PDB file of C-alpha atoms and ligand atoms in Angstrom:
ATOM      1  CA  UNK A   1     -15.363  50.773 -24.123  1.00 47.00           C
ATOM      2  CA  UNK A   2     -12.419  50.181 -21.878  1.00 53.00           C
ATOM      3  CA  UNK A   3      -9.754  51.547 -23.956  1.00 60.00           C
ATOM      4  CA  UNK A   4      -7.257  49.331 -25.644  1.00 76.00           C
ATOM      5  CA  UNK A   5      -5.550  46.195 -23.896  1.00 79.00           C
ATOM      6  CA  UNK A   6      -1.626  46.165 -23.150  1.00 87.00           C
ATOM      7  CA  UNK A   7      -1.252  42.929 -25.481  1.00 87.00           C
ATOM      8  CA  UNK A   8       2.395  43.719 -25.642  1.00 91.00           C
ATOM      9  CA  UNK A   9       3.101  43.229 -21.965  1.00 92.00           C
ATOM     10  CA  UNK A  10       0.385  40.702 -21.486  1.00 92.00           C
ATOM     11  CA  UNK A  11       2.041  38.512 -23.953  1.00 92.00           C
ATOM     12  CA  UNK A  12       5.468  39.212 -22.154  1.00 95.00           C
ATOM     13  CA  UNK A  13       4.076  38.289 -18.667  1.00 95.00           C
ATOM     14  CA  UNK A  14       2.678  35.040 -20.278  1.00 95.00           C
ATOM     15  CA  UNK A  15       6.013  34.542 -21.704  1.00 96.00           C
ATOM     16  CA  UNK A  16       7.797  35.140 -18.515  1.00 96.00           C
ATOM     17  CA  UNK A  17       5.487  32.952 -16.344  1.00 96.00           C
ATOM     18  CA  UNK A  18       5.469  29.838 -18.648  1.00 96.00           C
ATOM     19  CA  UNK A  19       9.219  29.989 -18.762  1.00 97.00           C
ATOM     20  CA  UNK A  20       9.510  30.407 -14.867  1.00 97.00           C
ATOM     21  CA  UNK A  21       6.772  27.421 -14.214  1.00 96.00           C
ATOM     22  CA  UNK A  22       8.310  25.237 -16.847  1.00 96.00           C
ATOM     23  CA  UNK A  23      11.814  25.732 -15.436  1.00 96.00           C
ATOM     24  CA  UNK A  24      10.759  24.309 -11.966  1.00 96.00           C
ATOM     25  CA  UNK A  25       8.217  21.500 -13.398  1.00 95.00           C
ATOM     26  CA  UNK A  26      10.665  20.217 -15.898  1.00 94.00           C
ATOM     27  CA  UNK A  27      13.625  20.107 -13.137  1.00 94.00           C
ATOM     28  CA  UNK A  28      11.416  17.240 -11.434  1.00 92.00           C
ATOM     29  CA  UNK A  29      12.459  13.912 -12.541  1.00 90.00           C
ATOM     30  CA  UNK A  30       8.521  12.739 -12.398  1.00 90.00           C
ATOM     31  CA  UNK A  31       8.405   9.470 -14.047  1.00 89.00           C
ATOM     32  CA  UNK A  32      12.078   7.985 -12.416  1.00 90.00           C
ATOM     33  CA  UNK A  33      14.591   5.627 -14.307  1.00 94.00           C
ATOM     34  CA  UNK A  34      14.126   5.149 -17.991  1.00 95.00           C
ATOM     35  CA  UNK A  35      14.553   1.121 -18.758  1.00 95.00           C
ATOM     36  CA  UNK A  36      13.172   0.678 -21.945  1.00 96.00           C
ATOM     37  CA  UNK A  37      13.375   2.320 -25.554  1.00 95.00           C
ATOM     38  CA  UNK A  38       9.756   3.786 -25.357  1.00 95.00           C
ATOM     39  CA  UNK A  39      10.775   5.514 -22.079  1.00 95.00           C
ATOM     40  CA  UNK A  40      12.679   8.468 -23.282  1.00 95.00           C
ATOM     41  CA  UNK A  41      10.032   9.309 -26.042  1.00 96.00           C
ATOM     42  CA  UNK A  42       6.964   9.106 -23.765  1.00 95.00           C
ATOM     43  CA  UNK A  43       9.185  11.195 -21.076  1.00 95.00           C
ATOM     44  CA  UNK A  44       9.979  13.770 -23.807  1.00 94.00           C
ATOM     45  CA  UNK A  45       6.464  13.763 -24.585  1.00 95.00           C
ATOM     46  CA  UNK A  46       4.887  14.294 -21.036  1.00 95.00           C
ATOM     47  CA  UNK A  47       7.899  17.454 -20.949  1.00 95.00           C
ATOM     48  CA  UNK A  48       6.247  19.090 -23.943  1.00 95.00           C
ATOM     49  CA  UNK A  49       2.629  18.493 -22.536  1.00 95.00           C
ATOM     50  CA  UNK A  50       3.818  20.268 -19.438  1.00 95.00           C
ATOM     51  CA  UNK A  51       5.308  23.227 -21.380  1.00 95.00           C
ATOM     52  CA  UNK A  52       2.000  23.671 -23.093  1.00 94.00           C
ATOM     53  CA  UNK A  53       0.063  23.539 -19.794  1.00 95.00           C
ATOM     54  CA  UNK A  54       2.049  26.050 -18.551  1.00 96.00           C
ATOM     55  CA  UNK A  55       1.497  28.317 -21.468  1.00 94.00           C
ATOM     56  CA  UNK A  56      -2.332  27.892 -20.955  1.00 93.00           C
ATOM     57  CA  UNK A  57      -2.124  28.057 -16.961  1.00 96.00           C
ATOM     58  CA  UNK A  58      -0.014  31.623 -17.567  1.00 96.00           C
ATOM     59  CA  UNK A  59      -2.282  33.046 -20.374  1.00 93.00           C
ATOM     60  CA  UNK A  60      -5.398  32.398 -18.168  1.00 94.00           C
ATOM     61  CA  UNK A  61      -3.771  34.012 -15.073  1.00 96.00           C
ATOM     62  CA  UNK A  62      -2.574  36.632 -16.422  1.00 95.00           C
ATOM     63  CA  UNK A  63      -5.728  37.821 -17.989  1.00 92.00           C
ATOM     64  CA  UNK A  64      -7.637  36.906 -14.994  1.00 95.00           C
ATOM     65  CA  UNK A  65      -4.793  39.207 -12.952  1.00 95.00           C
ATOM     66  CA  UNK A  66      -5.327  41.994 -15.316  1.00 93.00           C
ATOM     67  CA  UNK A  67      -9.128  41.889 -15.223  1.00 90.00           C
ATOM     68  CA  UNK A  68      -9.272  41.968 -11.347  1.00 92.00           C
ATOM     69  CA  UNK A  69      -6.816  44.790 -11.072  1.00 91.00           C
ATOM     70  CA  UNK A  70      -8.217  46.877 -13.937  1.00 88.00           C
ATOM     71  CA  UNK A  71     -11.875  46.596 -13.897  1.00 86.00           C
ATOM     72  CA  UNK A  72     -12.124  46.527 -10.133  1.00 87.00           C
ATOM     73  CA  UNK A  73     -15.064  48.497  -8.781  1.00 86.00           C
ATOM     74  CA  UNK A  74     -14.183  51.773  -6.837  1.00 87.00           C
ATOM     75  CA  UNK A  75     -15.374  51.827  -3.227  1.00 89.00           C
ATOM     76  CA  UNK A  76     -18.773  53.069  -2.671  1.00 88.00           C
ATOM     77  CA  UNK A  77     -19.491  52.095  -6.499  1.00 88.00           C
ATOM     78  CA  UNK A  78     -22.686  50.028  -6.216  1.00 88.00           C
ATOM     79  CA  UNK A  79     -23.679  50.189 -10.143  1.00 88.00           C
ATOM     80  CA  UNK A  80     -24.199  47.222 -12.489  1.00 87.00           C
ATOM     81  CA  UNK A  81     -21.239  46.344 -14.571  1.00 81.00           C
ATOM     82  CA  UNK A  82     -21.614  47.333 -18.288  1.00 82.00           C
ATOM     83  CA  UNK A  83     -24.014  44.908 -20.314  1.00 87.00           C
ATOM     84  CA  UNK A  84     -21.449  42.910 -22.759  1.00 84.00           C
ATOM     85  CA  UNK A  85     -22.909  41.586 -26.200  1.00 87.00           C
ATOM     86  CA  UNK A  86     -19.628  39.477 -27.153  1.00 87.00           C
ATOM     87  CA  UNK A  87     -16.403  40.046 -28.895  1.00 88.00           C
ATOM     88  CA  UNK A  88     -15.577  38.082 -31.857  1.00 91.00           C
ATOM     89  CA  UNK A  89     -11.988  38.555 -32.083  1.00 88.00           C
ATOM     90  CA  UNK A  90     -11.645  37.412 -28.365  1.00 86.00           C
ATOM     91  CA  UNK A  91     -14.004  34.281 -29.322  1.00 92.00           C
ATOM     92  CA  UNK A  92     -12.024  33.427 -32.588  1.00 95.00           C
ATOM     93  CA  UNK A  93      -9.069  33.525 -30.657  1.00 89.00           C
ATOM     94  CA  UNK A  94     -10.124  31.282 -27.600  1.00 88.00           C
ATOM     95  CA  UNK A  95     -11.506  28.920 -30.384  1.00 94.00           C
ATOM     96  CA  UNK A  96      -8.464  28.780 -32.125  1.00 95.00           C
ATOM     97  CA  UNK A  97      -5.696  28.664 -29.948  1.00 91.00           C
ATOM     98  CA  UNK A  98      -6.849  25.588 -27.793  1.00 92.00           C
ATOM     99  CA  UNK A  99      -7.983  23.841 -31.285  1.00 96.00           C
ATOM    100  CA  UNK A 100      -4.240  24.431 -32.589  1.00 95.00           C
ATOM    101  CA  UNK A 101      -2.814  23.054 -29.227  1.00 93.00           C
ATOM    102  CA  UNK A 102      -5.140  19.793 -28.991  1.00 95.00           C
ATOM    103  CA  UNK A 103      -4.325  18.957 -32.635  1.00 97.00           C
ATOM    104  CA  UNK A 104      -0.645  19.323 -32.254  1.00 96.00           C
ATOM    105  CA  UNK A 105      -0.892  17.325 -29.079  1.00 95.00           C
ATOM    106  CA  UNK A 106      -3.163  14.446 -30.769  1.00 96.00           C
ATOM    107  CA  UNK A 107      -0.409  14.379 -33.500  1.00 97.00           C
ATOM    108  CA  UNK A 108       2.612  14.291 -31.547  1.00 97.00           C
ATOM    109  CA  UNK A 109       0.922  11.425 -29.166  1.00 96.00           C
ATOM    110  CA  UNK A 110      -0.222   9.630 -32.144  1.00 96.00           C
ATOM    111  CA  UNK A 111       3.598   9.569 -33.631  1.00 96.00           C
ATOM    112  CA  UNK A 112       5.005   8.494 -30.375  1.00 96.00           C
ATOM    113  CA  UNK A 113       2.472   5.792 -29.841  1.00 94.00           C
ATOM    114  CA  UNK A 114       3.223   4.707 -33.672  1.00 94.00           C
ATOM    115  CA  UNK A 115       6.776   4.524 -32.655  1.00 94.00           C
ATOM    116  CA  UNK A 116       6.841   2.607 -29.595  1.00 93.00           C
ATOM    117  CA  UNK A 117       4.312  -0.172 -30.653  1.00 91.00           C
ATOM    118  CA  UNK A 118       6.223  -0.794 -34.145  1.00 92.00           C
ATOM    119  CA  UNK A 119       6.476  -4.672 -34.227  1.00 90.00           C
ATOM    120  CA  UNK A 120      10.048  -5.592 -34.414  1.00 90.00           C
ATOM    121  CA  UNK A 121      11.460  -8.413 -36.526  1.00 88.00           C
ATOM    122  CA  UNK A 122      12.116 -11.134 -33.977  1.00 87.00           C
ATOM    123  CA  UNK A 123       9.996 -10.368 -30.985  1.00 91.00           C
ATOM    124  CA  UNK A 124       9.691 -12.559 -27.870  1.00 91.00           C
ATOM    125  CA  UNK A 125       6.015 -13.528 -26.955  1.00 91.00           C
ATOM    126  CA  UNK A 126       5.273 -14.281 -23.258  1.00 93.00           C
ATOM    127  CA  UNK A 127       1.897 -14.749 -21.534  1.00 93.00           C
ATOM    128  CA  UNK A 128       0.983 -12.894 -18.687  1.00 95.00           C
ATOM    129  CA  UNK A 129      -1.709 -14.246 -16.382  1.00 95.00           C
ATOM    130  CA  UNK A 130      -3.354 -12.073 -13.863  1.00 95.00           C
ATOM    131  CA  UNK A 131      -5.529 -13.185 -11.176  1.00 94.00           C
ATOM    132  CA  UNK A 132      -6.515 -11.933  -7.360  1.00 93.00           C
ATOM    133  CA  UNK A 133      -3.619 -11.266  -6.435  1.00 92.00           C
ATOM    134  CA  UNK A 134      -0.950 -12.744  -8.299  1.00 94.00           C
ATOM    135  CA  UNK A 135       1.072 -12.836 -11.723  1.00 96.00           C
ATOM    136  CA  UNK A 136       2.218 -15.536 -13.554  1.00 95.00           C
ATOM    137  CA  UNK A 137       3.766 -16.070 -17.071  1.00 94.00           C
ATOM    138  CA  UNK A 138       3.643 -18.413 -19.944  1.00 92.00           C
ATOM    139  CA  UNK A 139       7.103 -18.893 -22.247  1.00 89.00           C
ATOM    140  CA  UNK A 140       7.470 -20.001 -25.806  1.00 80.00           C
ATOM    141  CA  UNK A 141       8.643 -23.662 -25.292  1.00 71.00           C
ATOM    142  CA  UNK A 142       7.589 -27.506 -25.200  1.00 66.00           C
ATOM    143  CA  UNK A 143       4.009 -27.483 -23.925  1.00 67.00           C
ATOM    144  CA  UNK A 144       4.638 -23.280 -23.002  1.00 79.00           C
ATOM    145  CA  UNK A 145       7.021 -23.178 -19.972  1.00 88.00           C
ATOM    146  CA  UNK A 146       5.448 -21.448 -16.865  1.00 90.00           C
ATOM    147  CA  UNK A 147       6.670 -19.479 -13.862  1.00 92.00           C
ATOM    148  CA  UNK A 148       4.887 -17.684 -11.219  1.00 93.00           C
ATOM    149  CA  UNK A 149       5.587 -14.022  -9.502  1.00 92.00           C
ATOM    150  CA  UNK A 150       8.711 -13.325 -11.264  1.00 94.00           C
ATOM    151  CA  UNK A 151       9.185 -12.101 -14.881  1.00 95.00           C
ATOM    152  CA  UNK A 152      12.436 -12.670 -16.948  1.00 95.00           C
ATOM    153  CA  UNK A 153      12.971 -11.241 -20.125  1.00 95.00           C
ATOM    154  CA  UNK A 154      15.957 -10.626 -22.183  1.00 95.00           C
ATOM    155  CA  UNK A 155      17.578  -6.873 -22.718  1.00 96.00           C
ATOM    156  CA  UNK A 156      17.615  -5.314 -25.939  1.00 94.00           C
ATOM    157  CA  UNK A 157      14.732  -7.573 -27.390  1.00 94.00           C
ATOM    158  CA  UNK A 158      11.295  -6.610 -28.020  1.00 95.00           C
ATOM    159  CA  UNK A 159       9.079  -8.632 -26.010  1.00 94.00           C
ATOM    160  CA  UNK A 160       5.342  -9.106 -27.044  1.00 93.00           C
ATOM    161  CA  UNK A 161       3.277  -9.539 -24.000  1.00 94.00           C
ATOM    162  CA  UNK A 162      -0.359 -11.319 -24.375  1.00 92.00           C
ATOM    163  CA  UNK A 163      -2.245 -10.653 -21.418  1.00 93.00           C
ATOM    164  CA  UNK A 164      -5.003 -12.662 -20.030  1.00 93.00           C
ATOM    165  CA  UNK A 165      -7.229 -12.220 -16.817  1.00 93.00           C
ATOM    166  CA  UNK A 166      -8.330 -14.955 -14.764  1.00 93.00           C
ATOM    167  CA  UNK A 167     -11.053 -12.940 -13.033  1.00 92.00           C
ATOM    168  CA  UNK A 168     -11.636  -9.243 -12.936  1.00 94.00           C
ATOM    169  CA  UNK A 169      -9.781  -6.129 -14.800  1.00 96.00           C
ATOM    170  CA  UNK A 170      -5.772  -6.071 -13.873  1.00 96.00           C
ATOM    171  CA  UNK A 171      -3.647  -3.494 -15.196  1.00 97.00           C
ATOM    172  CA  UNK A 172       0.068  -4.555 -16.181  1.00 97.00           C
ATOM    173  CA  UNK A 173       2.910  -1.997 -15.608  1.00 96.00           C
ATOM    174  CA  UNK A 174       6.364  -1.516 -14.608  1.00 96.00           C
ATOM    175  CA  UNK A 175       7.086   2.222 -14.209  1.00 96.00           C
ATOM    176  CA  UNK A 176      10.550   2.096 -15.518  1.00 96.00           C
ATOM    177  CA  UNK A 177       9.335   0.747 -18.913  1.00 96.00           C
ATOM    178  CA  UNK A 178       6.466   3.534 -18.850  1.00 94.00           C
ATOM    179  CA  UNK A 179       4.310   0.832 -20.160  1.00 92.00           C
ATOM    180  CA  UNK A 180       0.869   0.072 -18.932  1.00 93.00           C
ATOM    181  CA  UNK A 181      -1.722  -2.067 -19.972  1.00 95.00           C
ATOM    182  CA  UNK A 182      -5.190  -3.435 -18.519  1.00 95.00           C
ATOM    183  CA  UNK A 183      -5.570  -6.838 -18.457  1.00 95.00           C
ATOM    184  CA  UNK A 184      -9.232  -7.764 -19.421  1.00 93.00           C
ATOM    185  CA  UNK A 185     -11.235 -10.951 -19.106  1.00 91.00           C
ATOM    186  CA  UNK A 186     -12.360 -12.632 -21.847  1.00 88.00           C
ATOM    187  CA  UNK A 187      -9.950 -10.950 -24.678  1.00 89.00           C
ATOM    188  CA  UNK A 188      -6.478 -10.879 -24.941  1.00 91.00           C
ATOM    189  CA  UNK A 189      -4.650  -7.414 -24.734  1.00 92.00           C
ATOM    190  CA  UNK A 190      -0.959  -6.829 -26.079  1.00 92.00           C
ATOM    191  CA  UNK A 191       1.642  -4.752 -24.729  1.00 94.00           C
ATOM    192  CA  UNK A 192       4.812  -3.955 -26.724  1.00 95.00           C
ATOM    193  CA  UNK A 193       8.238  -3.153 -24.794  1.00 96.00           C
ATOM    194  CA  UNK A 194      11.712  -3.436 -25.456  1.00 96.00           C
ATOM    195  CA  UNK A 195      13.480  -3.264 -22.334  1.00 97.00           C
ATOM    196  CA  UNK A 196      17.010  -1.516 -22.654  1.00 95.00           C
ATOM    197  CA  UNK A 197      18.968  -1.657 -19.390  1.00 96.00           C
ATOM    198  CA  UNK A 198      19.714  -4.718 -17.303  1.00 96.00           C
ATOM    199  CA  UNK A 199      18.280  -4.659 -13.840  1.00 96.00           C
ATOM    200  CA  UNK A 200      15.672  -5.859 -11.192  1.00 97.00           C
ATOM    201  CA  UNK A 201      12.288  -4.023 -11.609  1.00 96.00           C
ATOM    202  CA  UNK A 202       8.763  -4.333 -10.223  1.00 96.00           C
ATOM    203  CA  UNK A 203       5.664  -5.349 -11.864  1.00 96.00           C
ATOM    204  CA  UNK A 204       2.729  -3.410 -10.337  1.00 96.00           C
ATOM    205  CA  UNK A 205      -1.075  -3.836 -10.925  1.00 96.00           C
ATOM    206  CA  UNK A 206      -2.478  -0.614 -11.227  1.00 95.00           C
ATOM    207  CA  UNK A 207      -6.089  -1.333 -11.716  1.00 94.00           C
ATOM    208  CA  UNK A 208      -8.074  -1.655  -8.213  1.00 95.00           C
ATOM    209  CA  UNK A 209      -8.927  -5.210  -8.415  1.00 94.00           C
ATOM    210  CA  UNK A 210      -9.881  -6.279  -4.998  1.00 92.00           C
ATOM    211  CA  UNK A 211      -8.849  -6.538  -1.063  1.00 93.00           C
ATOM    212  CA  UNK A 212      -5.292  -7.726  -2.173  1.00 93.00           C
ATOM    213  CA  UNK A 213      -4.727  -5.241  -4.879  1.00 95.00           C
ATOM    214  CA  UNK A 214      -1.724  -3.220  -2.999  1.00 93.00           C
ATOM    215  CA  UNK A 215       0.153  -6.757  -3.095  1.00 94.00           C
ATOM    216  CA  UNK A 216      -0.199  -7.755  -6.198  1.00 95.00           C
ATOM    217  CA  UNK A 217       3.167  -7.550  -7.621  1.00 96.00           C
ATOM    218  CA  UNK A 218       5.759  -9.709  -9.484  1.00 95.00           C
ATOM    219  CA  UNK A 219       9.724  -9.185  -9.547  1.00 96.00           C
ATOM    220  CA  UNK A 220      11.088  -8.401 -13.120  1.00 97.00           C
ATOM    221  CA  UNK A 221      14.658  -9.315 -14.056  1.00 97.00           C
ATOM    222  CA  UNK A 222      15.775  -8.001 -17.426  1.00 97.00           C
ATOM    223  CA  UNK A 223      19.293  -9.941 -18.254  1.00 96.00           C
ATOM    224  CA  UNK A 224      21.497 -10.443 -21.138  1.00 96.00           C
ATOM    225  CA  UNK A 225      19.958 -12.949 -23.891  1.00 93.00           C
ATOM    226  CA  UNK A 226      22.288 -15.768 -23.011  1.00 94.00           C
ATOM    227  CA  UNK A 227      21.436 -15.522 -19.209  1.00 94.00           C
ATOM    228  CA  UNK A 228      17.600 -15.376 -19.858  1.00 93.00           C
ATOM    229  CA  UNK A 229      17.581 -18.375 -22.240  1.00 91.00           C
ATOM    230  CA  UNK A 230      19.337 -20.322 -19.660  1.00 92.00           C
ATOM    231  CA  UNK A 231      16.950 -19.446 -17.178  1.00 92.00           C
ATOM    232  CA  UNK A 232      14.178 -20.069 -19.430  1.00 89.00           C
ATOM    233  CA  UNK A 233      15.716 -23.436 -20.328  1.00 88.00           C
ATOM    234  CA  UNK A 234      15.834 -24.616 -16.727  1.00 88.00           C
ATOM    235  CA  UNK A 235      11.571 -23.800 -16.483  1.00 88.00           C
ATOM    236  CA  UNK A 236      10.460 -27.003 -15.044  1.00 87.00           C
ATOM    237  CA  UNK A 237       6.788 -26.322 -14.977  1.00 88.00           C
ATOM    238  CA  UNK A 238       4.304 -25.949 -17.942  1.00 87.00           C
ATOM    239  CA  UNK A 239       1.073 -23.877 -18.216  1.00 87.00           C
ATOM    240  CA  UNK A 240      -1.681 -25.338 -15.928  1.00 88.00           C
ATOM    241  CA  UNK A 241      -4.426 -26.500 -18.341  1.00 87.00           C
ATOM    242  CA  UNK A 242      -6.892 -23.659 -17.038  1.00 86.00           C
ATOM    243  CA  UNK A 243      -4.409 -21.098 -17.960  1.00 87.00           C
ATOM    244  CA  UNK A 244      -4.022 -22.691 -21.482  1.00 86.00           C
ATOM    245  CA  UNK A 245      -7.620 -22.650 -21.632  1.00 85.00           C
ATOM    246  CA  UNK A 246      -7.641 -19.024 -21.183  1.00 85.00           C
ATOM    247  CA  UNK A 247      -5.339 -18.513 -23.779  1.00 85.00           C
ATOM    248  CA  UNK A 248      -7.672 -20.471 -26.231  1.00 84.00           C
ATOM    249  CA  UNK A 249     -10.602 -18.768 -24.864  1.00 82.00           C
ATOM    250  CA  UNK A 250      -9.098 -15.359 -25.013  1.00 82.00           C
ATOM    251  CA  UNK A 251      -7.805 -15.789 -28.454  1.00 77.00           C
ATOM    252  CA  UNK A 252     -10.862 -16.825 -29.775  1.00 75.00           C
ATOM    253  CA  UNK A 253     -13.001 -13.808 -28.849  1.00 71.00           C
ATOM    254  CA  UNK A 254     -10.225 -11.487 -29.984  1.00 65.00           C
ATOM    255  CA  UNK A 255      -7.821 -12.988 -32.225  1.00 63.00           C
ATOM    256  CA  UNK A 256      -3.853 -12.306 -32.041  1.00 58.00           C
ATOM    257  CA  UNK A 257      -1.220 -13.621 -34.438  1.00 54.00           C
ATOM    258  CA  UNK A 258       0.814 -16.481 -32.391  1.00 49.00           C
ATOM    259  CA  UNK A 259       1.028 -18.053 -29.130  1.00 46.00           C
ATOM    260  CA  UNK A 260       4.830 -18.558 -29.198  1.00 47.00           C
ATOM    261  CA  UNK A 261       6.313 -21.969 -30.743  1.00 43.00           C
ATOM    262  CA  UNK A 262       4.674 -25.013 -29.276  1.00 41.00           C
ATOM    263  CA  UNK A 263       1.540 -22.998 -28.559  1.00 39.00           C
ATOM    264  CA  UNK A 264      -1.648 -24.931 -27.644  1.00 38.00           C
TER     265      UNK A 264
HETATM  266 CU1   CU B 301      -4.682  -5.330  -8.767  1.00 51.36          CU
END
């Protein structure tokens, strides 16, 4: 009908375009500094997805470009196009290729999620309380220690954040850790992170939660374990009873294993 397609040339053009786009896209540091054990795994996953997306984009562009160039109407040609009843080979190809890509992406993502959420032997539990428009934190200790607006954690130890919202949905995000998890009123959600670089970072709310959302931030300090223990030991405040109740209430509707030593 249209003669044979120049398949080899189209494949070559697709590969070349994929490579060109990938080189540019992978040279950009999209996510910034990596400061948790999860970060390199998540960044690798993103890079693989970028290359796969570049491939799909290139394939579509090459085929579209070829069709535009090859089947352009001659000047003065006002006739209708040929009726087409389908093309089995093409339909099999455009079903199979995306299926393989999606299944691969699902499997790879599953593996990464499984690895980064694997519980460690000796995690530290930290309760996170979010409310319009502030963060506060509860630490295991006599009566549960409490601090507002500043999160301290030890380096190279797994932290299990148990998150409780007091009003609307907020979202816990430290960009350098890559981890992001919603805080949902009425249930306890968990985020697992192992920070692996000492430093000061920022906790950012990433769920539009009201008028002051953009200002809903907290300082994050990752420090050597000894310094962290000293800091935690010096905390004077205990968790306010309203927040303690939110732990119990949240935990009843969505049980989680532990509240940390000395929990309510
Ligand atoms: Cu918010």
